[in-house]
Short mmCIF file of C-alpha atoms and ligand atoms in Angstrom, two decimals:
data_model
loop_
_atom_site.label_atom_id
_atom_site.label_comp_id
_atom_site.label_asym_id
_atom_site.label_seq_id
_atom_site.Cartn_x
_atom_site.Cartn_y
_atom_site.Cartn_z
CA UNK A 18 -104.10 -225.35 -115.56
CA UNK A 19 -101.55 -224.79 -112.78
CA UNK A 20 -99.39 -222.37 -111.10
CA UNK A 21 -95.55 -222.76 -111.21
CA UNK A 22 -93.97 -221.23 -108.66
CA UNK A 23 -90.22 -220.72 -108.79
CA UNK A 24 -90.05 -219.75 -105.19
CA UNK A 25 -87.80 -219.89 -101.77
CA UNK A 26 -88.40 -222.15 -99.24
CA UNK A 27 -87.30 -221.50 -95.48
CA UNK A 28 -87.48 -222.58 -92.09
CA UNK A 29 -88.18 -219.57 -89.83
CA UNK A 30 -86.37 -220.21 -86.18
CA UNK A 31 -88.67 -218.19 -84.03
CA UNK A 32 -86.94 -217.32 -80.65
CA UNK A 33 -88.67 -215.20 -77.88
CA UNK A 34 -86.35 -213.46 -75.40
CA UNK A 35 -86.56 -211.24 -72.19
CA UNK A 36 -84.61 -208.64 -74.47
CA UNK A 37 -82.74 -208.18 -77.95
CA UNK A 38 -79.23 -209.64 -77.54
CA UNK A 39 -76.59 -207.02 -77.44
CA UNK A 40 -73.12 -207.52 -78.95
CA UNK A 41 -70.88 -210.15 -77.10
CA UNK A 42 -74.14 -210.70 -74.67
CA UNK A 43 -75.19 -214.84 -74.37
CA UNK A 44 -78.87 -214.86 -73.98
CA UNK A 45 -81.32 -217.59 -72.90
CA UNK A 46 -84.35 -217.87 -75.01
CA UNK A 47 -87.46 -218.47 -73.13
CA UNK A 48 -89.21 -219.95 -75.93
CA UNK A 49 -88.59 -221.54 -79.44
CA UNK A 50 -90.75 -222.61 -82.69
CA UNK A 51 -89.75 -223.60 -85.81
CA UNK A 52 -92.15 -222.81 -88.50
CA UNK A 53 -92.28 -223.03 -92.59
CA UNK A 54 -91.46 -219.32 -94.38
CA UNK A 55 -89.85 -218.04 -97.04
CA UNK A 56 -92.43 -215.77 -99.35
CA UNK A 57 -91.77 -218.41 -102.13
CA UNK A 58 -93.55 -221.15 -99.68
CA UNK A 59 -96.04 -218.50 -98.35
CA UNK A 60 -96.99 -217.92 -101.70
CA UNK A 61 -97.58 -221.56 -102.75
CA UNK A 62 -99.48 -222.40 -99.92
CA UNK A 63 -101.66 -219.51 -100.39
CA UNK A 64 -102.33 -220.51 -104.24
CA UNK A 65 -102.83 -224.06 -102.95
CA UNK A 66 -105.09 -223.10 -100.16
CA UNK A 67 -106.53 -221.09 -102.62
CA UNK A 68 -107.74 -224.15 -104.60
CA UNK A 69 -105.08 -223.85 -107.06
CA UNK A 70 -103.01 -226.71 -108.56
CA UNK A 71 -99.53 -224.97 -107.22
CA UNK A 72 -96.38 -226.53 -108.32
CA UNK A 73 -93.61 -225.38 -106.63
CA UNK A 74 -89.86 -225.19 -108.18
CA UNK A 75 -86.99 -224.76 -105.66
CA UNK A 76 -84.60 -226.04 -103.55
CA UNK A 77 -83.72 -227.56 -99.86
CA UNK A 78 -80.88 -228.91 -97.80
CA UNK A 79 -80.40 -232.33 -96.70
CA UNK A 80 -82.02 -231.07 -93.50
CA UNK A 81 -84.93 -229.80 -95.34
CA UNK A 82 -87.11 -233.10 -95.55
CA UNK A 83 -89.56 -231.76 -93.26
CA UNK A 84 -90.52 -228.33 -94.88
CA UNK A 85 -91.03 -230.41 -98.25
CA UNK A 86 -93.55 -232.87 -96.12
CA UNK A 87 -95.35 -229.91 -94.75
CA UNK A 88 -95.76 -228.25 -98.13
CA UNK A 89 -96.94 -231.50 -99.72
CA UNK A 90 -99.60 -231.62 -96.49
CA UNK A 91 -101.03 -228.34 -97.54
CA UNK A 92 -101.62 -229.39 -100.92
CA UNK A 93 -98.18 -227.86 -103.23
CA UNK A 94 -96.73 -230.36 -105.54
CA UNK A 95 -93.35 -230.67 -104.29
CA UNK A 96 -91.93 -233.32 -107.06
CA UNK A 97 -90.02 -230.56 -108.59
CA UNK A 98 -87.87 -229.26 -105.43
CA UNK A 99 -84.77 -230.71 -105.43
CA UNK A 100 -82.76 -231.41 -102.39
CA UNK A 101 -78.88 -229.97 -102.36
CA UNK A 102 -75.78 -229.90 -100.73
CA UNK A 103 -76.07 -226.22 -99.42
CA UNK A 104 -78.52 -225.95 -95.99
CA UNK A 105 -82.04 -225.15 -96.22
CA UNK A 106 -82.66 -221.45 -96.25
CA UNK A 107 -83.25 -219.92 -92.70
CA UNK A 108 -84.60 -216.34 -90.74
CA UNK A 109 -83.10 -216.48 -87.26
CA UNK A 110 -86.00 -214.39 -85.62
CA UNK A 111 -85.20 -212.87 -81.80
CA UNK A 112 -88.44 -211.50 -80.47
CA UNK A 113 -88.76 -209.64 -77.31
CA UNK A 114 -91.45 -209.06 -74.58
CA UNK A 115 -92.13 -205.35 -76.71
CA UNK A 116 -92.74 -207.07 -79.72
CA UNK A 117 -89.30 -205.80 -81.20
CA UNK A 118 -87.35 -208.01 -83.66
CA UNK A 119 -83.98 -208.61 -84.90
CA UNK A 120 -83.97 -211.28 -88.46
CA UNK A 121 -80.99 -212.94 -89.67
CA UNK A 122 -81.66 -214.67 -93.40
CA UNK A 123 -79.59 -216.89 -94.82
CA UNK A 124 -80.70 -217.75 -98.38
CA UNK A 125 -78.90 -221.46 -98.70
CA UNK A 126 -80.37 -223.70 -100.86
CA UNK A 127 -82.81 -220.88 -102.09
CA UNK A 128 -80.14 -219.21 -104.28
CA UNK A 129 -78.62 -222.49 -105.56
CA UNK A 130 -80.74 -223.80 -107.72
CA UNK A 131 -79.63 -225.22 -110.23
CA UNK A 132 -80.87 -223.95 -114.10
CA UNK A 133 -81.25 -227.61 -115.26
CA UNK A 134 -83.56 -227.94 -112.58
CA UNK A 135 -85.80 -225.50 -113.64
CA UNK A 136 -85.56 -226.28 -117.21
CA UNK A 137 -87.43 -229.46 -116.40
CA UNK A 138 -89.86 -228.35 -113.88
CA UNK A 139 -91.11 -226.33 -116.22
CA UNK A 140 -91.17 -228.83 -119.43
CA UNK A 141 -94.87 -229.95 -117.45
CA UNK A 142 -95.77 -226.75 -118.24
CA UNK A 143 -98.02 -224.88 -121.00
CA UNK A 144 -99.38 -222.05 -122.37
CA UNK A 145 -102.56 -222.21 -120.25
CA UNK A 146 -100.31 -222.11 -117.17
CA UNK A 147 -98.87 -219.01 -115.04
CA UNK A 148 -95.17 -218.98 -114.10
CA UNK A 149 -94.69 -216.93 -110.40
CA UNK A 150 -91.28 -215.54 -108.81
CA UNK A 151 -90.09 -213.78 -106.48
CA UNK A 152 -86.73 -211.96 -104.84
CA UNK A 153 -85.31 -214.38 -103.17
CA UNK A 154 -83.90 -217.31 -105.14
CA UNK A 155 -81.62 -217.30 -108.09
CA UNK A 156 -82.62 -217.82 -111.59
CA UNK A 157 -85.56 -215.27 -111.87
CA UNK A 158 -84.32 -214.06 -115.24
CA UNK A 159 -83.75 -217.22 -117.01
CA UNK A 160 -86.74 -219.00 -115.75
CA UNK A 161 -89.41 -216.45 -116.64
CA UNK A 162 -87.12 -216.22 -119.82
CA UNK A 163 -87.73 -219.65 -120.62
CA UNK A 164 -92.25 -219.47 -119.19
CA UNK A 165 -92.22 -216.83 -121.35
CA UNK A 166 -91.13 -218.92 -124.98
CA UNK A 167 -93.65 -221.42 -123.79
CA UNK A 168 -96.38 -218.61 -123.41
CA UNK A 169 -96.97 -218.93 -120.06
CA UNK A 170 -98.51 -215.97 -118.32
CA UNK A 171 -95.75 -214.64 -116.11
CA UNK A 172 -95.76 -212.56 -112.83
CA UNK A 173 -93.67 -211.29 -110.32
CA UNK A 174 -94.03 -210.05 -106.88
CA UNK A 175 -91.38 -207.59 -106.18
CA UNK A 176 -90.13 -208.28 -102.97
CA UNK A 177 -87.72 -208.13 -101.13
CA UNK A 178 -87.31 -205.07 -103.43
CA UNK A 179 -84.26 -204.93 -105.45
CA UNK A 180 -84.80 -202.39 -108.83
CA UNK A 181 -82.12 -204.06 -110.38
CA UNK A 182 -83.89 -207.60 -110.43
CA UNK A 183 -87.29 -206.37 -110.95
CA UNK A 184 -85.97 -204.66 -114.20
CA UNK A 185 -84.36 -207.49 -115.15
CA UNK A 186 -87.84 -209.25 -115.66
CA UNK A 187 -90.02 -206.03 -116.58
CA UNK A 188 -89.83 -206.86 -120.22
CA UNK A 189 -91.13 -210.64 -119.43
CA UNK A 190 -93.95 -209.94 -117.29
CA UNK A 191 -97.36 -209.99 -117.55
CA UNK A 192 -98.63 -209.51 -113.68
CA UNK A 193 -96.42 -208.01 -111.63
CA UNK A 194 -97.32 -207.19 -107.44
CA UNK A 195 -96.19 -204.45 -105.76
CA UNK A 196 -96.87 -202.96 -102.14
CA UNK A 197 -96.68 -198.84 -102.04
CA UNK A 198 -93.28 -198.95 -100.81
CA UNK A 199 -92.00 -200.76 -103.59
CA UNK A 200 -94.27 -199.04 -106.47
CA UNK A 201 -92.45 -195.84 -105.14
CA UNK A 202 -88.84 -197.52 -105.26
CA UNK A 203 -89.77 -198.55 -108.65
CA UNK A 204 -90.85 -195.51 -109.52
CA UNK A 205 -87.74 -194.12 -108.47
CA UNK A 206 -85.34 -196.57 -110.52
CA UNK A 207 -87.27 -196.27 -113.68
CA UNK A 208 -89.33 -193.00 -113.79
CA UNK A 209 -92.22 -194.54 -114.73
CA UNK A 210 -95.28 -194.61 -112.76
CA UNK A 211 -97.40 -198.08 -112.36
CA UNK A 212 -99.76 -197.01 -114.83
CA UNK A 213 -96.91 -196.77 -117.58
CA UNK A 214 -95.05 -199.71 -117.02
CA UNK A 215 -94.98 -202.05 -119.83
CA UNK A 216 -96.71 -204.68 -117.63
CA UNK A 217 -100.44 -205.27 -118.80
CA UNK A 218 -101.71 -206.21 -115.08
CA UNK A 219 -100.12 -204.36 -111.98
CA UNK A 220 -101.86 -204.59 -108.95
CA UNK A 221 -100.23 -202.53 -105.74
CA UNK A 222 -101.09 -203.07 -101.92
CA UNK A 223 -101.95 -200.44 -99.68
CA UNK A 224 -101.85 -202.19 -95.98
CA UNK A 225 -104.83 -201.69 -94.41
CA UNK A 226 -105.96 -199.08 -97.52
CA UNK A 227 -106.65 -202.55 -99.58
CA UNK A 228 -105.43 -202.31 -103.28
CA UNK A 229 -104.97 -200.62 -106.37
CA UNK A 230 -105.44 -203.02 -110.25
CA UNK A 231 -104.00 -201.05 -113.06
CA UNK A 232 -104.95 -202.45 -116.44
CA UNK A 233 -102.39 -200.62 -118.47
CA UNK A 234 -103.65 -201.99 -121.56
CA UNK A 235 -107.04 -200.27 -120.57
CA UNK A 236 -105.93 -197.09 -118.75
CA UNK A 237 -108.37 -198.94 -115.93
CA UNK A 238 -107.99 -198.30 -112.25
CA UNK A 239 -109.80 -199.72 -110.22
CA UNK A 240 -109.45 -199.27 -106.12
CA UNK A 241 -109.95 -202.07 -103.92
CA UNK A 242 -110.91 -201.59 -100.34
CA UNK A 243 -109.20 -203.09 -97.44
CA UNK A 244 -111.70 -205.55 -95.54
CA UNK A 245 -111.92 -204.27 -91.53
CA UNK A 246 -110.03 -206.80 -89.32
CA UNK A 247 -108.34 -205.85 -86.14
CA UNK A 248 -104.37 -206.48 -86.84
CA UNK A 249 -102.41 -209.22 -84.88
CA UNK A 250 -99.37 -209.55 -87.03
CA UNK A 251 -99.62 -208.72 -90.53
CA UNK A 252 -96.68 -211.16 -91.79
CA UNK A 253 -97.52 -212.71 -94.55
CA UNK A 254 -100.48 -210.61 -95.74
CA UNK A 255 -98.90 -209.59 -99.04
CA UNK A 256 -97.60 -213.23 -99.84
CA UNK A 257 -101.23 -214.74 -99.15
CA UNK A 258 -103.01 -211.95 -101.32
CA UNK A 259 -100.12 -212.61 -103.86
CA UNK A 260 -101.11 -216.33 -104.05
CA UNK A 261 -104.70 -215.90 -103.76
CA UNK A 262 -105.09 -213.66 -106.61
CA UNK A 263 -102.66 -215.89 -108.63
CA UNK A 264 -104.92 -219.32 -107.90
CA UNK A 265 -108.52 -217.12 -108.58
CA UNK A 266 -107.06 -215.92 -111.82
CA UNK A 267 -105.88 -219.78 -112.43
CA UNK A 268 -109.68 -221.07 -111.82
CA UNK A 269 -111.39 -218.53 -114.89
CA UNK A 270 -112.17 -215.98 -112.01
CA UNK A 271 -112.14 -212.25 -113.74
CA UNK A 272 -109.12 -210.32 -111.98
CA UNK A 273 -111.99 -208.15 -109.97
CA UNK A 274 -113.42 -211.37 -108.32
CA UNK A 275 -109.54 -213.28 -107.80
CA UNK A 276 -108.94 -209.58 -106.14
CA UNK A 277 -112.19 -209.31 -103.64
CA UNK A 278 -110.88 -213.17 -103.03
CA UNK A 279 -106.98 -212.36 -102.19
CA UNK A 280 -108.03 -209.57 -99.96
CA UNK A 281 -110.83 -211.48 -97.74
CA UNK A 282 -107.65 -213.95 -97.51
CA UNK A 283 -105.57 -211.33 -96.49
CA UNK A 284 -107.59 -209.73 -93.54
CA UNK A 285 -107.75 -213.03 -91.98
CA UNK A 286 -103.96 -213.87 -92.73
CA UNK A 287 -103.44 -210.28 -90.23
CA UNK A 288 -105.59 -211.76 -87.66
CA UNK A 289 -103.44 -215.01 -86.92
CA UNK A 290 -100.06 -214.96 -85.56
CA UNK A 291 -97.60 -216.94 -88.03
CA UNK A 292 -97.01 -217.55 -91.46
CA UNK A 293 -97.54 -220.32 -93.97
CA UNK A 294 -98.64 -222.46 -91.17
CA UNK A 295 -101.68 -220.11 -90.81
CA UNK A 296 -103.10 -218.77 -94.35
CA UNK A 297 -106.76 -219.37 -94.37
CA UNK A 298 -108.39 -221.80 -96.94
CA UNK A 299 -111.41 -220.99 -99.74
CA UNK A 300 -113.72 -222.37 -97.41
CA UNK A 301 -112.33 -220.00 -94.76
CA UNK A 302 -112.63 -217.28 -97.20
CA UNK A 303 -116.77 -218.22 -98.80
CA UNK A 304 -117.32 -218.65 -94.98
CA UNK A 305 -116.04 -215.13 -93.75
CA UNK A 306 -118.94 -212.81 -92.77
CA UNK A 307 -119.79 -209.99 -95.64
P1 LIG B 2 -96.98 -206.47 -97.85
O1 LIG B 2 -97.26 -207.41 -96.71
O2 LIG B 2 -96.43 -207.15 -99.05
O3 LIG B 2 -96.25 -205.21 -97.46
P2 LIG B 2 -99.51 -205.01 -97.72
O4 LIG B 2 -99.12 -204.56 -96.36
O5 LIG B 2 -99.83 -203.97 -98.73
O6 LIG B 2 -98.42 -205.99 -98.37
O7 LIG B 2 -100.75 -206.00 -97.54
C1 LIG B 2 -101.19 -206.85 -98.58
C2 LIG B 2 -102.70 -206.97 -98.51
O8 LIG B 2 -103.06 -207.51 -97.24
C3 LIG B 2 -103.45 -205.66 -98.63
O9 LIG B 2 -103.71 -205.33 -99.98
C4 LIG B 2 -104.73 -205.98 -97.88
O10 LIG B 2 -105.62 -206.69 -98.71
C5 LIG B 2 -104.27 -206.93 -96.78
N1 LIG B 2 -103.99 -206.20 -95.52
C6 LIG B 2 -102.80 -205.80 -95.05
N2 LIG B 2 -102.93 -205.15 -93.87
C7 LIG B 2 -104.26 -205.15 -93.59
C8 LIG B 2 -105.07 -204.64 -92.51
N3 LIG B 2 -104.52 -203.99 -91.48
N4 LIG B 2 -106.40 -204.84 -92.59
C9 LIG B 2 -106.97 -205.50 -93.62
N5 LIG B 2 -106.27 -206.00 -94.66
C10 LIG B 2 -104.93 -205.82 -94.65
NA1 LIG B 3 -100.23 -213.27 -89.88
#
């Protein structure tokens, strides 16, 4: 059993600087880091930290060898991400001293993959198998079209919101993640509330409130509390809960169990600064103190 993740893959350009640039203004940055991102990558890593097989189906630039190495190092099968003529995606990230950010994302490679790509990363796959995506490549539609025929359980985390793409899988979906920002945008696009939508599992983050399962086939909800951690920088959180539940689910866990799992995961994920680079492993999580 495995998790195939049709996901985005990016190289986050961290930049710290005495003050956010202003237009026309040259700035020296005092610092620099280069780190993996992209909520497709987060999410892999997290499934594969997670104990999951996790394989992951996207795309890179020619300059993109080294995020593929890294995500092979943390244990995601990278044979199916292909390498293309457009650059790797990137976040241009300015920090300042107060903490205050300005991103620029480019999507590159991310949203140029190409369908007979995907077609074949996912003839390895079965009906045991879950198919993941997100908002931030192309090809969501057609490839959980395509999971779906082969009976592939099929979930979706809704971010970076967009109610036009989410609805554009509803019909196909079996999980589908939302945090309460994004269950109330949804809400607002469709009228329905979570409970109603014709998704059998939908499970909605709360920040530090923890979580919220609805089993619509059920009428079950079931509330989840947050675990107490002291925040540091909570990017990242939802992506490493996403991936965590995703890989318990994967290993027979009942949803309940994957859940307590994904938000142990979480909590630590807000106490470290950084992203994929820094989502904790199972033995992390068995080892955190009850
Ligand atoms: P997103 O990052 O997608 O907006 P949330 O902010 O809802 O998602 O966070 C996802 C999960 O991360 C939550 O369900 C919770 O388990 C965990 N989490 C987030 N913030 C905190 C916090 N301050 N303390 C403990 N857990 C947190
Ligand atoms: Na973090």
């Amino acid at each position: 059993m495995a998790i195939f993740n049709l996901g985005s893959i990016n190289a986050d350009l961290f930049y710290r600087v005495p003050h956010l640039p202003a237009p026309g203004e040259t700035l020296a940055a005092t610092s620099f880091a280069r780190g993996l991102g992209g909520k497709g990558a987060n999410m892999s890593v997290a499934a594969a930290r997670a104990a999951a097989r996790c394989v992951h189906i996207g795309a890179v630039g020619q300059d993109g060898a080294w995020a593929v190495q890294r995500l092979m190092e943390y244990g995601v099968y990278t044979q199916h991400i292909v390498t293309s003529d457009t650059d790797t995606g990137n976040a241009l990230i300015a920090i300042d001293d107060a903490g205050e950010n300005n991103i620029i994302l480019y999507p590159g490679a991310n949203r140029d993959i190409p369908l007979e790509h995907v077609r074949t990363a996912l003839d390895d796959a079965g009906a045991a198998d879950i198919f993941l995506t997100q908002n931030e490549t192309n090809l969501q539609r057609e490839a959980a079209e395509i999971a779906s025929a082969k009976g592939m359980r099929v979930a979706y985390a809704a971010a970076p919101f967009d109610a036009q793409a989410v609805q554009d899988v509803l019909p196909l979906l079996d999980l589908l993640f939302l945090n309460e920002v994004e269950a109330r945008q949804l809400q607002e696009a469709t009228g329905l509330p979570p409970e109603a939508l014709p998704v059998r599992d939908v499970i909605v983050t709360l920040g530090a409130e923890g979580a919220r399962w609805h089993n619509t086939d059920t009428g079950e909800v079931r509330a989840f509390p947050a675990v107490k951690v002291t925040p540091v920088d909570t990017t990242g959180a939802g992506d490493t809960f996403t991936g965590y539940v995703l890989a318990g689910l994967d290993r027979g866990l009942p949803m309940s169990q994957a859940i307590g799992q994904a938000m142990i995961a979480a909590a630590i994920m807000v106490t470290r600064q950084g992203t994929a680079d820094v989502i904790p492993d199972l033995r992390d999580v068995q080892d955190f103190p009850a």
